[in-house]
């Protein structure tokens, strides 16, 4: 049997009764759209983050897009972010009518190099969009300082960092607003698509609620455009309510697996060897994915297939190298660290219900494969 990078079936087997009850709760409620489950989840998710406002939306991409629009970002504006991210981050920027501007990432933790942001700011810059990638937070203090100096907004991309902390502060509580994805693979994942935007600003929240509902504040009356049909589904919201109560348990499980990987693979590190994740001392990592590096990445992945172990590459193609974004004008070599990482990084299987025997299989197979290179 193949060891997958992610698999929801073991978790579903354990939580099936609660998940089925969540579905029946919605079906028996008499309201299938923007009902009690969505409003309750919004309140509880905001509460998990210490208060403020939460607006549930249909997916993480629209969480970024609507978050930008609620912050006043639109045509003619620039948004500074990274190319080492999932393409939806950048698709959302373009969808809001803005132009993405990329800065490189750091070699050790793969996160935005905040030392490069100041030089990327122009009179057209409207927002900074740090991506808390792989389960670890970007250093936010320099970004908040720059935002204050230049009158910029900050939208945190928290799609991969539910429950992560930076200096003890939760991801999603350090900017003007924060976008979350609840795609099934996420640390807090639904059984389909879903997303949300957090903010402590009541005016931003009001704009978000209008944006997700056609531009309406009351039924059938559009008060302002743009407007979208981007509502979080009631069934997914109720499932997320149940799973939110177990979020800290999921995070603990991921950290336990990460510790076993770190211990079991330590002897494969060193010059020219496997590079394990680097965690900054001020960060609490939630390990959405467990990303390692090796200069012979492709050979390793090919050989591991013989062991029925499936790996993932997050991400093989930096966004600025994709043909869909060629119009942005980034030449090969313009983001050297990002491009080098794309040739070396890969993700090991990581989800809380990953059996210990499968973890051992991954560790043993990597020893055999790297020993044969």
Short mmCIF file of C-alpha atoms in Angstrom, two decimals, residues 34 38 41-42 54-59 63 66 182 194-197 205 208-209 212 230-233:
data_model
loop_
_atom_site.label_atom_id
_atom_site.label_comp_id
_atom_site.label_asym_id
_atom_site.label_seq_id
_atom_site.Cartn_x
_atom_site.Cartn_y
_atom_site.Cartn_z
CA UNK A 34 -25.45 31.49 5.74
CA UNK A 38 -21.50 29.67 9.50
CA UNK A 41 -17.95 28.99 13.22
CA UNK A 42 -17.07 32.61 12.48
CA UNK A 54 -14.25 36.47 11.03
CA UNK A 55 -15.96 36.32 7.64
CA UNK A 56 -16.36 32.86 6.14
CA UNK A 57 -15.87 32.59 2.38
CA UNK A 58 -15.92 29.83 -0.19
CA UNK A 59 -12.19 29.13 -0.53
CA UNK A 63 -10.14 34.87 1.08
CA UNK A 66 -11.65 39.66 -0.93
CA UNK A 182 -9.73 25.27 4.81
CA UNK A 194 -13.68 26.79 2.43
CA UNK A 195 -11.93 29.92 3.60
CA UNK A 196 -12.15 32.86 5.96
CA UNK A 197 -10.76 36.33 6.58
CA UNK A 205 -15.26 43.13 8.29
CA UNK A 208 -15.88 41.64 3.58
CA UNK A 209 -19.44 40.61 4.36
CA UNK A 212 -18.87 37.87 -0.31
CA UNK A 230 -18.27 33.75 -2.10
CA UNK A 231 -20.10 32.35 0.91
CA UNK A 232 -18.79 29.61 3.18
CA UNK A 233 -21.00 26.53 2.90
#
